[in-house]
PDB file of C-alpha atoms in Angstrom:
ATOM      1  CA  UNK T   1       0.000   0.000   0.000  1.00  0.00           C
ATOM      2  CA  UNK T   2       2.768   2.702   0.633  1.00  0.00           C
ATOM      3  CA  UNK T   3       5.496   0.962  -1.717  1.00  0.00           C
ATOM      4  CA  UNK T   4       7.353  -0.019   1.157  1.00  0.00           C
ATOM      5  CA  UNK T   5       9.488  -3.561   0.834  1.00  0.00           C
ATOM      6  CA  UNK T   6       9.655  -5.317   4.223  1.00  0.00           C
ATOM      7  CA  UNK T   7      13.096  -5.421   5.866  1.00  0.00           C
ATOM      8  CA  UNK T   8      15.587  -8.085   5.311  1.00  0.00           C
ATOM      9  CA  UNK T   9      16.078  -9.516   8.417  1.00  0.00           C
ATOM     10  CA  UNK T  10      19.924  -9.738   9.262  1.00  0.00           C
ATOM     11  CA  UNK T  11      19.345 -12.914  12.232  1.00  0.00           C
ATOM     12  CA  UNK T  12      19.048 -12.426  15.980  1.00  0.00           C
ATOM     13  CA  UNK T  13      22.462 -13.315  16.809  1.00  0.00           C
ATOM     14  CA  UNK T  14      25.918 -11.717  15.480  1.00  0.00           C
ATOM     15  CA  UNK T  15      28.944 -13.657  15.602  1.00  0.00           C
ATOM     16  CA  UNK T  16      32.759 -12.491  14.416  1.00  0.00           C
ATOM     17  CA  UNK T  17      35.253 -14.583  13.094  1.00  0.00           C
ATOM     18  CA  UNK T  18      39.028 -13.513  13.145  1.00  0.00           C
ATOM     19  CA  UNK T  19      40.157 -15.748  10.441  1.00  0.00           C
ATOM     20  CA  UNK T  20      43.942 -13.845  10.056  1.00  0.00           C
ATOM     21  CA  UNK T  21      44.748 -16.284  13.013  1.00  0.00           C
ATOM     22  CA  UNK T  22      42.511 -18.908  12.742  1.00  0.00           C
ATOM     23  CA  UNK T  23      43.373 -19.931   9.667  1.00  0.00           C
ATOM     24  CA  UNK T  24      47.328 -19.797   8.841  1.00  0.00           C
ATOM     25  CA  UNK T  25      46.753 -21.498   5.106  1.00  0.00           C
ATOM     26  CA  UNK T  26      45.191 -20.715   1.901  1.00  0.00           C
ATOM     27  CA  UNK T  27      42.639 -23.900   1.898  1.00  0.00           C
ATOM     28  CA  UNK T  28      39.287 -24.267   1.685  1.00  0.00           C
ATOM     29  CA  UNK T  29      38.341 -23.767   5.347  1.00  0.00           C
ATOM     30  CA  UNK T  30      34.718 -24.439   6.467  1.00  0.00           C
ATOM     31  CA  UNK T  31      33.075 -22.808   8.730  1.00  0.00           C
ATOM     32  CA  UNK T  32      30.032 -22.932  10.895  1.00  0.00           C
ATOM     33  CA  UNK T  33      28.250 -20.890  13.534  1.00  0.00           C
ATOM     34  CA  UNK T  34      29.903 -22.834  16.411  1.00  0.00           C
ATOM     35  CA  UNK T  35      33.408 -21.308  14.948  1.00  0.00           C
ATOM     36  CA  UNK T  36      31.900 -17.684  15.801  1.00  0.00           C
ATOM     37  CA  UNK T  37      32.066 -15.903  18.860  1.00  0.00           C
ATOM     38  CA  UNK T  38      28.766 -13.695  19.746  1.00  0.00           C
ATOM     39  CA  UNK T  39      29.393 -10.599  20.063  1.00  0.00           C
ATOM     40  CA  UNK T  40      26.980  -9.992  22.884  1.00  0.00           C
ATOM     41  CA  UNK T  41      28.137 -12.779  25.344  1.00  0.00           C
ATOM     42  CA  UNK T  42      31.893 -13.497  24.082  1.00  0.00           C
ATOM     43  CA  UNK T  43      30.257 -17.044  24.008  1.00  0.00           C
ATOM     44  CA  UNK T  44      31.138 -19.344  20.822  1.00  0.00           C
ATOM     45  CA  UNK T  45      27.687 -19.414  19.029  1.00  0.00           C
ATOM     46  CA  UNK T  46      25.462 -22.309  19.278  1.00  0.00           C
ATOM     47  CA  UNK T  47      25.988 -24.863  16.846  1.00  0.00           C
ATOM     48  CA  UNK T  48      23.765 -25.278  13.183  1.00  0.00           C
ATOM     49  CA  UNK T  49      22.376 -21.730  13.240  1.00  0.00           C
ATOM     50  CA  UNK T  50      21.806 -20.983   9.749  1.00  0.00           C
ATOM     51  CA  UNK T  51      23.661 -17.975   8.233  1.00  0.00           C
ATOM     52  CA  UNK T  52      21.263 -14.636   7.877  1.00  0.00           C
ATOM     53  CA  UNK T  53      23.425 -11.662   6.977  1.00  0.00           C
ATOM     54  CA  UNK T  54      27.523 -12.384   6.047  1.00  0.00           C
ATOM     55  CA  UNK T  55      30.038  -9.443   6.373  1.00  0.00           C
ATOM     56  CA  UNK T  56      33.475  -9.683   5.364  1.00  0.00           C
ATOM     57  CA  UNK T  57      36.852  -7.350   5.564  1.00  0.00           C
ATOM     58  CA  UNK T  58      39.976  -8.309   3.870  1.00  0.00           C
ATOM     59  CA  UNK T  59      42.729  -6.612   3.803  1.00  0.00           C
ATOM     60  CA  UNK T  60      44.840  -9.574   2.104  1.00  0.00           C
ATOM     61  CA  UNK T  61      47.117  -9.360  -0.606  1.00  0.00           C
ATOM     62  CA  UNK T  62      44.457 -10.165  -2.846  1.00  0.00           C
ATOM     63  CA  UNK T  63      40.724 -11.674  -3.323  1.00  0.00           C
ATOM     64  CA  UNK T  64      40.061 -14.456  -0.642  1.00  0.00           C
ATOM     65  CA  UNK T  65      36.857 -16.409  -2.058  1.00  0.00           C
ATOM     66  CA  UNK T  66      33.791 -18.079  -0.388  1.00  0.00           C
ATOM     67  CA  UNK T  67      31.215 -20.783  -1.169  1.00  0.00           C
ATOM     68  CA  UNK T  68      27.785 -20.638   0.420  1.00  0.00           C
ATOM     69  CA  UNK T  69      28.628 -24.684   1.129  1.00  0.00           C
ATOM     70  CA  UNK T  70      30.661 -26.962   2.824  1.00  0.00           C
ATOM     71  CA  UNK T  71      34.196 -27.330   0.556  1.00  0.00           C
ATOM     72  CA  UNK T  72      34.310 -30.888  -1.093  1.00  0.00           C
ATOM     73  CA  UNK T  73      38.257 -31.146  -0.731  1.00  0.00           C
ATOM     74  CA  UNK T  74      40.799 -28.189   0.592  1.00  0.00           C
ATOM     75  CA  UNK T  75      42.265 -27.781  -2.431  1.00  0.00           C
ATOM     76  CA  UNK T  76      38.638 -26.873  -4.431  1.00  0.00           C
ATOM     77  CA  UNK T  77      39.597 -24.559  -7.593  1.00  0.00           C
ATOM     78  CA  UNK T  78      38.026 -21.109  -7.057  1.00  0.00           C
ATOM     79  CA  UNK T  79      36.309 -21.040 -10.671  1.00  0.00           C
ATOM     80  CA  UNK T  80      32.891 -19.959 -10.178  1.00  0.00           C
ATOM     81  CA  UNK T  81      33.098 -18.901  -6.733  1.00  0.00           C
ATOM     82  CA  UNK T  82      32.426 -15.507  -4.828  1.00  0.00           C
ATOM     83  CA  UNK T  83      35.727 -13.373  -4.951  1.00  0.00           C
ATOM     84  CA  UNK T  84      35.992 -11.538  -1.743  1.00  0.00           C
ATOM     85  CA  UNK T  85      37.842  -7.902  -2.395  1.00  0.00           C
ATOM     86  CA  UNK T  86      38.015  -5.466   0.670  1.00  0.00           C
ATOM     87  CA  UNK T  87      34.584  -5.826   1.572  1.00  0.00           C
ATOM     88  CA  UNK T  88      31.714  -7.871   0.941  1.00  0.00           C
ATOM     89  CA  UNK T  89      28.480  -8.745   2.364  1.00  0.00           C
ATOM     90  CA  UNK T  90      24.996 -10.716   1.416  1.00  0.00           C
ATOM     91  CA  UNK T  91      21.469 -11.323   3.061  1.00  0.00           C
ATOM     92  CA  UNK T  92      21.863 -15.300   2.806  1.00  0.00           C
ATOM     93  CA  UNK T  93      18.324 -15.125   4.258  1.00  0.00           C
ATOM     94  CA  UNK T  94      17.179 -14.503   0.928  1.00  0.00           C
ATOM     95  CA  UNK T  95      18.536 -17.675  -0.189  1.00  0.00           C
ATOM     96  CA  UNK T  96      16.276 -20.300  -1.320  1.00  0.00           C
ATOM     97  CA  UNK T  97      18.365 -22.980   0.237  1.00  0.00           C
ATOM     98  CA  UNK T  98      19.388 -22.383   3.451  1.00  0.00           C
ATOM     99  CA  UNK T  99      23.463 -21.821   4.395  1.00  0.00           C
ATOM    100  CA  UNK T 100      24.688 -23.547   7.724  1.00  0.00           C
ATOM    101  CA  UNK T 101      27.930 -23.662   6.611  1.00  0.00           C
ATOM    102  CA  UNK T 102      30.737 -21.716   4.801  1.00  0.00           C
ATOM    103  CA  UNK T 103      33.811 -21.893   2.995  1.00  0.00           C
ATOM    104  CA  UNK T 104      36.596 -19.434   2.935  1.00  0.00           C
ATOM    105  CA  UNK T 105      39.816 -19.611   1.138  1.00  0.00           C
ATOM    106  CA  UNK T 106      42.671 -16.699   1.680  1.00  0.00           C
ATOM    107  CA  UNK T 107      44.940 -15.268  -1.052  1.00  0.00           C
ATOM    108  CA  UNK T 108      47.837 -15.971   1.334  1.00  0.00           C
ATOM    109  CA  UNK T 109      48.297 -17.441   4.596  1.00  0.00           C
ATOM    110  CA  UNK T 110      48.787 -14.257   6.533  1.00  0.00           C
ATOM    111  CA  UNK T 111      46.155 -12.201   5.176  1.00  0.00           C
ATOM    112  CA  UNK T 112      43.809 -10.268   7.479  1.00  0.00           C
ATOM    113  CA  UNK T 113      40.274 -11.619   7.364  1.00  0.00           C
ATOM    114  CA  UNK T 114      37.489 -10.875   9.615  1.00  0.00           C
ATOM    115  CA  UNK T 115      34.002 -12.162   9.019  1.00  0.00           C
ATOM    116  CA  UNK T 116      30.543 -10.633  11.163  1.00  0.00           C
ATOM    117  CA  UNK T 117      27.796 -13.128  10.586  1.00  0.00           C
ATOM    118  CA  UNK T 118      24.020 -12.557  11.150  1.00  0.00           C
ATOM    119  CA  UNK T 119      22.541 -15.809  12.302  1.00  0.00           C
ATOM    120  CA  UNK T 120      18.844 -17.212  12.781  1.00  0.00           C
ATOM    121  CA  UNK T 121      17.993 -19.738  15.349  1.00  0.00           C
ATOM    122  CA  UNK T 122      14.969 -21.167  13.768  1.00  0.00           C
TER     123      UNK T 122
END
C-alpha cells in the first residue's frame, strides 16, 4: 500500500570470526556458527544456526573467495566462486536454500580476514 518492501532480516544473533589467526593457510576452510564468537556474550555461538546476513573485511594481498557450502576437498579450484575484495556482504536469508555452513579460502596465509555473521535460530 505505501510501496514499502519489508526489511531483510539480518538474524538475531551476530557472531565475528578472526580468520587472520585462525586460519594460517590458503585452503578451503569451512566454517560454521559454532566457529563464531557472539558478540553480545563473548560465548562461541550455538551450533547449526543458519547464516542470515555475512560481512566480510579483507585486507589480504588479494581476493580471498567463499562458497555458500561446505568445501568438497581443501584444495577446491576457485572457478565460479564468490571473490571476496576489501569488503563484501549478502542477506543469505534470501537464499532459497538455506546456508549452515561456509567456505573461505585466503589469497595468502597471513592475510587479514574478519568475518561478522548474522545468524537465525529457527
Amino acid at each position: 500500500m505505501l510501496n514499502v518492501t519489508a526489511p531483510i532480516i539480518a538474524g538475531n544473533i551476530r557472531g565475528v570470526y578472526d580468520a587472520s589467526t585462525a586460519i594460517n593457510n590458503t585452503n578451503w576452510n569451512d566454517l560454521t556458527s559454532a566457529n563464531f564468537k557472539d558478540t553480545t556474550t563473548g560465548n562461541a555461538c550455538d551450533p547449526n544456526l543458519k547464516f542470515a546476513w555475512l560481512g566480510i573485511s579483507n585486507e589480504g594481498s588479494g581476493s580471498a573467495f567463499l562458497k555458500y557450502r561446505a568445501r568438497t576437498l581443501a584444495t577446491d579450484t576457485t572457478d565460479n566462486e564468490i571473490a571476496v575484495g576489501q569488503f563484501y556482504s549478502d542477506d543469505l536469508a534470501t537464499l532459497l536454500n538455506r546456508v549452515t555452513t561456509i567456505a573461505i579460502k585466503k589469497a595468502a596465509a597471513g592475510d587479514k580476514v574478519r568475518i561478522v555473521a548474522g545468524f537465525a535460530k529457527s
